[in-house]
């Protein structure tokens, strides 16, 4: 009988490890391909981002601080794009034809006035006359010889003057006195003149100004001049002429603003017009338009009154469009003032 052998555990065959040697060129190539693939995969994970954006973010994170913080999105980034159909289809509100014509006339007059003013004032660079001695010097001018170059050039070409030795000042000698201490002599210059400080005295008193030298102020205005053959006006002796009786009170009503030098109402005043109508739906309404007169001339005041009437008409049209009866509207134009006023009383 053969002895029984003990059962042995079955061992799974193991594959021998294969050691392969890779050349450095192939390893570098595989590493570069791996990095390129990883970068492409990272770039493809995010939308609207490329290699430059990712590199910039990495650089900011490495630096840290404020530059690494996330920036806020620009305003309106996620808003939908506007449609072309939302563009305005109506023409913008413009000044009336009369207001544009009046403004053109003002510009033409200002241009012509500028031409006249420039011609009256003359040139800005006046003609400066020659100095008084120029003609005399020109009459006495003489021509120099061919070999002479003038006093300035002759002095430049001349040799320098010889230097003289400095004079030696005499030594001061002591003056014999009766006292035991000798007294120094007064210093003298090379020419023998004595050096001394000026005498200091008290400030001289100015004599008082006589009263006859002070101009006297008259108590009243001077008498008007008289000319033979002309009569003196009756108001010549008055201290001052009468001043015009201007109306300086604030006009009544609600103020409305207009575009400068135009009869176009400024935007954002619809609520004001609605409030005026709500207070008195059937009126009456007294509208005063002001034309901003720039001067006291008659022509400027006439233009200002026309502009004030155009502004009052523009307010009247706005009231008519809100179902206000035409018989309840009264308009008026003034030269001095700005904008327009709407009141329920005259």
Short mmCIF file of C-alpha atoms in Angstrom, two decimals:
data_model
loop_
_atom_site.label_atom_id
_atom_site.label_comp_id
_atom_site.label_asym_id
_atom_site.label_seq_id
_atom_site.Cartn_x
_atom_site.Cartn_y
_atom_site.Cartn_z
CA UNK A 1 0.00 0.00 0.00
CA UNK A 2 1.30 3.35 -0.81
CA UNK A 3 1.10 6.04 1.89
CA UNK A 4 -1.57 8.66 1.37
CA UNK A 5 -0.23 12.08 0.72
CA UNK A 6 -1.84 15.00 2.61
CA UNK A 7 -4.03 17.23 0.58
CA UNK A 8 -2.27 20.40 -0.45
CA UNK A 9 -4.06 23.68 -1.17
CA UNK A 10 -4.38 24.46 -4.79
CA UNK A 11 -2.28 27.44 -5.74
CA UNK A 12 -3.33 29.73 -8.56
CA UNK A 13 -0.57 30.25 -11.03
CA UNK A 14 0.77 33.78 -10.92
CA UNK A 15 1.96 35.55 -13.98
CA UNK A 16 5.53 36.57 -13.78
CA UNK A 17 6.09 40.32 -13.62
CA UNK A 18 7.41 41.74 -16.78
CA UNK A 19 9.81 44.57 -16.41
CA UNK A 20 9.98 46.77 -19.43
CA UNK A 21 12.36 49.58 -19.89
CA UNK A 22 10.92 52.70 -21.50
CA UNK A 23 13.18 55.10 -23.19
CA UNK A 24 13.02 58.70 -21.89
CA UNK A 25 11.78 59.97 -25.23
CA UNK A 26 8.66 57.81 -25.20
CA UNK A 27 7.90 58.68 -21.53
CA UNK A 28 8.08 62.39 -22.21
CA UNK A 29 5.86 61.96 -25.21
CA UNK A 30 3.25 60.08 -23.20
CA UNK A 31 3.40 62.71 -20.42
CA UNK A 32 2.88 65.55 -22.87
CA UNK A 33 -0.06 63.75 -24.51
CA UNK A 34 -1.59 63.13 -21.08
CA UNK A 35 -1.27 66.77 -20.05
CA UNK A 36 -2.72 67.97 -23.33
CA UNK A 37 -5.66 65.58 -22.98
CA UNK A 38 -6.29 66.68 -19.39
CA UNK A 39 -6.20 70.33 -20.37
CA UNK A 40 -8.60 69.73 -23.22
CA UNK A 41 -10.94 67.80 -20.96
CA UNK A 42 -10.87 70.58 -18.39
CA UNK A 43 -11.50 73.17 -21.05
CA UNK A 44 -14.42 71.18 -22.44
CA UNK A 45 -16.14 70.88 -19.05
CA UNK A 46 -16.87 74.61 -18.87
CA UNK A 47 -18.83 76.60 -21.41
CA UNK A 48 -17.43 79.65 -23.16
CA UNK A 49 -13.99 79.14 -21.64
CA UNK A 50 -10.74 78.39 -23.36
CA UNK A 51 -7.16 77.67 -22.47
CA UNK A 52 -6.34 81.35 -21.90
CA UNK A 53 -9.20 81.80 -19.39
CA UNK A 54 -8.21 78.74 -17.38
CA UNK A 55 -4.57 79.79 -17.28
CA UNK A 56 -5.59 83.27 -16.13
CA UNK A 57 -7.68 81.82 -13.29
CA UNK A 58 -4.82 79.59 -12.16
CA UNK A 59 -2.49 82.59 -12.11
CA UNK A 60 -4.95 84.63 -10.05
CA UNK A 61 -5.41 81.83 -7.52
CA UNK A 62 -1.67 81.47 -7.13
CA UNK A 63 -1.30 85.21 -6.46
CA UNK A 64 -4.23 85.33 -4.06
CA UNK A 65 -5.61 88.48 -2.43
CA UNK A 66 -8.12 90.75 -4.12
CA UNK A 67 -7.14 89.59 -7.58
CA UNK A 68 -8.24 86.04 -6.74
CA UNK A 69 -11.73 87.12 -5.63
CA UNK A 70 -14.63 86.45 -7.94
CA UNK A 71 -15.68 89.49 -9.90
CA UNK A 72 -19.36 90.52 -9.98
CA UNK A 73 -21.15 89.83 -13.25
CA UNK A 74 -21.68 92.79 -15.58
CA UNK A 75 -25.10 94.44 -15.40
CA UNK A 76 -27.58 92.88 -17.74
CA UNK A 77 -25.51 89.78 -18.46
CA UNK A 78 -28.44 87.39 -18.24
CA UNK A 79 -31.07 89.74 -19.66
CA UNK A 80 -32.60 88.76 -23.00
CA UNK A 81 -31.57 90.62 -26.08
CA UNK A 82 -33.94 93.47 -27.07
CA UNK A 83 -36.21 92.98 -30.04
CA UNK A 84 -36.05 95.24 -33.04
CA UNK A 85 -39.82 95.68 -32.83
CA UNK A 86 -39.43 97.59 -29.53
CA UNK A 87 -37.80 100.57 -31.30
CA UNK A 88 -39.88 103.81 -31.20
CA UNK A 89 -42.17 104.16 -34.17
CA UNK A 90 -43.38 107.70 -33.53
CA UNK A 91 -41.43 110.86 -34.30
CA UNK A 92 -40.06 112.68 -31.23
CA UNK A 93 -41.78 115.85 -30.11
CA UNK A 94 -40.13 118.89 -31.62
CA UNK A 95 -40.67 122.65 -31.28
CA UNK A 96 -43.28 124.16 -33.53
CA UNK A 97 -42.45 125.70 -36.88
CA UNK A 98 -43.12 129.21 -35.55
CA UNK A 99 -40.68 128.71 -32.65
CA UNK A 100 -37.97 127.42 -34.98
CA UNK A 101 -38.50 130.34 -37.35
CA UNK A 102 -38.29 132.82 -34.47
CA UNK A 103 -35.06 131.23 -33.23
CA UNK A 104 -33.59 131.39 -36.75
CA UNK A 105 -34.40 135.09 -37.00
CA UNK A 106 -32.69 135.73 -33.66
CA UNK A 107 -29.55 133.89 -34.78
CA UNK A 108 -29.43 135.85 -38.04
CA UNK A 109 -29.72 139.18 -36.20
CA UNK A 110 -27.04 138.16 -33.71
CA UNK A 111 -24.70 137.20 -36.55
CA UNK A 112 -25.23 140.51 -38.37
CA UNK A 113 -24.78 142.42 -35.10
CA UNK A 114 -21.50 140.60 -34.54
CA UNK A 115 -20.28 141.66 -37.97
CA UNK A 116 -21.13 145.31 -37.26
CA UNK A 117 -19.57 145.18 -33.77
CA UNK A 118 -16.31 143.69 -35.05
CA UNK A 119 -16.11 146.32 -37.79
CA UNK A 120 -16.78 149.13 -35.29
CA UNK A 121 -14.22 147.90 -32.75
CA UNK A 122 -11.47 147.50 -35.33
CA UNK A 123 -8.60 145.05 -35.29
CA UNK A 124 -7.46 143.46 -32.05
CA UNK A 125 -3.79 144.16 -32.92
CA UNK A 126 -3.39 147.95 -33.17
CA UNK A 127 -0.70 149.54 -35.32
CA UNK A 128 2.11 150.60 -32.96
CA UNK A 129 3.95 153.74 -34.15
CA UNK A 130 7.75 153.70 -34.21
CA UNK A 131 9.66 155.25 -31.29
CA UNK A 132 10.25 159.02 -31.58
CA UNK A 133 14.03 158.72 -31.94
CA UNK A 134 13.88 156.07 -34.65
CA UNK A 135 13.54 158.56 -37.53
CA UNK A 136 16.39 160.77 -36.23
CA UNK A 137 18.67 157.80 -35.74
CA UNK A 138 17.85 156.52 -39.21
CA UNK A 139 18.68 159.94 -40.76
CA UNK A 140 22.06 160.12 -39.02
CA UNK A 141 23.10 156.57 -39.79
CA UNK A 142 26.38 156.35 -41.70
CA UNK A 143 27.82 153.47 -43.63
CA UNK A 144 30.90 151.71 -42.30
CA UNK A 145 33.97 150.99 -44.43
CA UNK A 146 34.48 147.53 -45.85
CA UNK A 147 37.24 146.53 -43.38
CA UNK A 148 35.36 147.84 -40.29
CA UNK A 149 32.93 145.63 -38.40
CA UNK A 150 31.41 148.17 -36.07
CA UNK A 151 32.09 149.30 -32.51
CA UNK A 152 30.93 146.06 -30.93
CA UNK A 153 33.10 143.81 -33.11
CA UNK A 154 36.11 146.15 -32.76
CA UNK A 155 35.83 146.00 -29.00
CA UNK A 156 35.64 142.21 -29.12
CA UNK A 157 38.74 141.92 -31.32
CA UNK A 158 40.79 144.43 -29.30
CA UNK A 159 43.35 143.05 -26.79
CA UNK A 160 42.45 143.25 -23.10
CA UNK A 161 43.64 146.37 -21.22
CA UNK A 162 46.74 146.00 -19.04
CA UNK A 163 46.16 145.38 -15.35
CA UNK A 164 47.49 148.00 -12.92
CA UNK A 165 48.84 147.17 -9.44
CA UNK A 166 46.54 147.96 -6.55
CA UNK A 167 47.56 151.09 -4.62
CA UNK A 168 48.79 150.38 -1.13
CA UNK A 169 46.92 152.27 1.53
CA UNK A 170 49.04 154.07 4.17
CA UNK A 171 49.16 152.43 7.54
CA UNK A 172 47.18 154.22 10.26
CA UNK A 173 49.26 155.88 12.90
CA UNK A 174 48.32 156.55 16.47
CA UNK A 175 47.61 160.15 17.36
CA UNK A 176 49.31 161.33 20.55
CA UNK A 177 46.83 162.36 23.21
CA UNK A 178 47.09 163.61 26.72
CA UNK A 179 45.50 160.44 28.12
CA UNK A 180 47.60 157.41 28.78
CA UNK A 181 45.56 155.18 26.38
CA UNK A 182 46.30 155.77 22.71
CA UNK A 183 43.31 156.53 20.39
CA UNK A 184 43.03 154.78 17.06
CA UNK A 185 43.12 157.01 14.03
CA UNK A 186 40.06 157.30 11.76
CA UNK A 187 40.22 154.72 8.90
CA UNK A 188 40.80 156.22 5.50
CA UNK A 189 40.53 154.92 1.98
CA UNK A 190 43.21 154.93 -0.66
CA UNK A 191 42.07 158.36 -1.87
CA UNK A 192 42.08 159.79 1.61
CA UNK A 193 38.27 160.17 1.98
CA UNK A 194 36.85 159.51 5.43
CA UNK A 195 34.43 156.64 5.94
CA UNK A 196 31.57 157.46 8.29
CA UNK A 197 27.98 156.31 8.84
CA UNK A 198 25.19 158.76 7.99
CA UNK A 199 23.74 160.68 10.84
CA UNK A 200 20.52 159.27 12.30
CA UNK A 201 17.99 161.81 13.40
CA UNK A 202 14.32 161.94 14.35
CA UNK A 203 11.65 161.66 11.69
CA UNK A 204 10.81 164.99 10.18
CA UNK A 205 7.29 166.15 10.97
CA UNK A 206 5.13 167.05 8.00
CA UNK A 207 3.38 170.36 8.13
CA UNK A 208 -0.43 170.11 8.50
CA UNK A 209 -2.46 170.34 5.31
CA UNK A 210 -4.45 173.58 5.19
CA UNK A 211 -8.20 173.33 4.83
CA UNK A 212 -8.10 175.34 1.62
CA UNK A 213 -6.18 172.50 -0.05
CA UNK A 214 -8.88 169.88 0.78
CA UNK A 215 -11.59 169.70 -1.89
CA UNK A 216 -15.00 170.57 -0.58
CA UNK A 217 -17.97 168.28 -1.26
CA UNK A 218 -21.01 170.27 -2.39
CA UNK A 219 -24.30 169.77 -0.59
CA UNK A 220 -26.34 169.34 -3.75
CA UNK A 221 -25.82 168.40 -7.40
CA UNK A 222 -24.14 170.92 -9.66
CA UNK A 223 -26.24 173.29 -11.66
CA UNK A 224 -27.06 172.16 -15.20
CA UNK A 225 -25.16 173.90 -17.95
CA UNK A 226 -26.92 176.62 -19.88
CA UNK A 227 -26.53 177.33 -23.57
CA UNK A 228 -27.73 180.45 -25.34
CA UNK A 229 -30.83 179.77 -27.42
CA UNK A 230 -31.79 176.53 -25.58
CA UNK A 231 -34.25 176.25 -22.73
CA UNK A 232 -33.40 174.20 -19.64
CA UNK A 233 -35.69 171.14 -19.21
CA UNK A 234 -38.10 171.22 -16.31
CA UNK A 235 -36.69 168.08 -14.67
CA UNK A 236 -33.05 169.19 -14.81
CA UNK A 237 -33.00 170.18 -11.14
CA UNK A 238 -34.41 166.86 -9.92
CA UNK A 239 -32.06 164.62 -7.94
CA UNK A 240 -33.01 161.47 -9.86
CA UNK A 241 -35.54 160.67 -12.53
CA UNK A 242 -38.62 158.56 -11.85
CA UNK A 243 -38.01 154.81 -11.99
CA UNK A 244 -40.32 152.60 -14.09
CA UNK A 245 -43.15 150.97 -12.20
CA UNK A 246 -42.21 147.33 -12.83
CA UNK A 247 -44.50 144.51 -11.74
CA UNK A 248 -42.19 142.59 -9.40
CA UNK A 249 -44.84 140.33 -7.86
CA UNK A 250 -44.73 136.59 -8.44
CA UNK A 251 -47.33 135.58 -11.07
CA UNK A 252 -50.16 133.30 -9.96
CA UNK A 253 -50.70 129.70 -10.95
CA UNK A 254 -48.76 126.47 -11.30
CA UNK A 255 -45.40 126.75 -13.05
CA UNK A 256 -44.56 124.64 -16.10
CA UNK A 257 -41.02 124.25 -17.41
CA UNK A 258 -40.06 124.57 -21.08
CA UNK A 259 -36.94 123.79 -23.05
CA UNK A 260 -34.77 126.96 -23.25
CA UNK A 261 -35.59 129.17 -26.25
CA UNK A 262 -38.35 126.78 -27.36
CA UNK A 263 -42.07 126.15 -26.93
CA UNK A 264 -41.49 122.46 -26.16
CA UNK A 265 -42.64 121.29 -22.74
CA UNK A 266 -40.03 119.49 -20.68
CA UNK A 267 -40.67 115.81 -20.05
CA UNK A 268 -42.20 114.52 -16.83
CA UNK A 269 -44.95 117.14 -16.37
CA UNK A 270 -48.02 115.06 -17.21
CA UNK A 271 -48.82 114.59 -13.53
CA UNK A 272 -48.77 118.38 -13.03
CA UNK A 273 -51.22 118.93 -15.90
CA UNK A 274 -53.52 116.19 -14.61
CA UNK A 275 -53.49 117.74 -11.15
CA UNK A 276 -54.44 121.16 -12.57
CA UNK A 277 -57.38 119.64 -14.44
CA UNK A 278 -58.53 117.61 -11.44
CA UNK A 279 -58.84 120.78 -9.37
CA UNK A 280 -61.10 122.47 -11.94
CA UNK A 281 -62.23 120.07 -14.72
CA UNK A 282 -64.25 122.74 -16.58
CA UNK A 283 -61.96 125.67 -15.93
CA UNK A 284 -61.54 128.49 -16.40
CA UNK A 285 -57.78 128.40 -17.03
CA UNK A 286 -55.63 131.51 -17.45
CA UNK A 287 -52.33 130.66 -19.13
CA UNK A 288 -49.42 133.11 -19.15
CA UNK A 289 -46.38 132.28 -21.26
CA UNK A 290 -43.06 134.05 -20.70
CA UNK A 291 -40.40 134.59 -23.35
CA UNK A 292 -37.18 135.28 -21.40
CA UNK A 293 -36.39 138.69 -22.93
CA UNK A 294 -32.58 139.08 -22.99
CA UNK A 295 -32.57 142.91 -23.05
CA UNK A 296 -34.76 145.98 -22.90
CA UNK A 297 -34.74 146.62 -26.64
CA UNK A 298 -38.09 146.74 -28.38
CA UNK A 299 -37.17 144.01 -30.85
CA UNK A 300 -36.07 141.57 -28.14
CA UNK A 301 -39.23 142.25 -26.15
CA UNK A 302 -41.42 141.69 -29.22
CA UNK A 303 -39.70 138.35 -29.89
CA UNK A 304 -40.10 137.38 -26.25
CA UNK A 305 -43.83 138.11 -26.35
CA UNK A 306 -44.19 135.90 -29.44
CA UNK A 307 -42.34 133.07 -27.72
CA UNK A 308 -44.53 133.50 -24.64
CA UNK A 309 -47.67 133.22 -26.79
CA UNK A 310 -46.33 130.05 -28.45
CA UNK A 311 -45.71 128.52 -25.04
CA UNK A 312 -49.19 129.43 -23.87
CA UNK A 313 -50.63 127.84 -27.02
CA UNK A 314 -48.67 124.65 -26.35
CA UNK A 315 -50.15 124.43 -22.83
CA UNK A 316 -53.63 125.14 -24.23
CA UNK A 317 -53.26 122.24 -26.71
CA UNK A 318 -52.25 119.95 -23.84
CA UNK A 319 -55.38 120.96 -21.92
CA UNK A 320 -57.61 120.48 -24.98
CA UNK A 321 -56.24 116.96 -25.42
CA UNK A 322 -57.49 116.25 -21.88
CA UNK A 323 -61.10 117.18 -22.73
CA UNK A 324 -60.97 120.76 -21.44
CA UNK A 325 -63.41 123.03 -23.35
CA UNK A 326 -61.80 125.67 -25.53
CA UNK A 327 -64.08 128.41 -24.15
CA UNK A 328 -62.52 127.93 -20.69
CA UNK A 329 -58.94 128.68 -21.83
CA UNK A 330 -57.44 132.19 -21.89
CA UNK A 331 -53.84 132.78 -23.05
CA UNK A 332 -51.43 135.67 -22.64
CA UNK A 333 -47.81 136.32 -23.54
CA UNK A 334 -45.29 138.28 -21.46
CA UNK A 335 -41.76 139.32 -22.32
CA UNK A 336 -40.03 138.95 -18.96
CA UNK A 337 -40.17 135.62 -17.16
CA UNK A 338 -39.50 131.94 -17.78
CA UNK A 339 -41.74 128.98 -18.62
CA UNK A 340 -45.50 129.31 -18.23
CA UNK A 341 -48.10 129.63 -15.46
CA UNK A 342 -51.58 128.13 -15.33
CA UNK A 343 -54.07 129.65 -12.87
CA UNK A 344 -57.82 129.45 -12.35
CA UNK A 345 -58.15 133.17 -11.63
CA UNK A 346 -57.01 136.11 -13.80
#
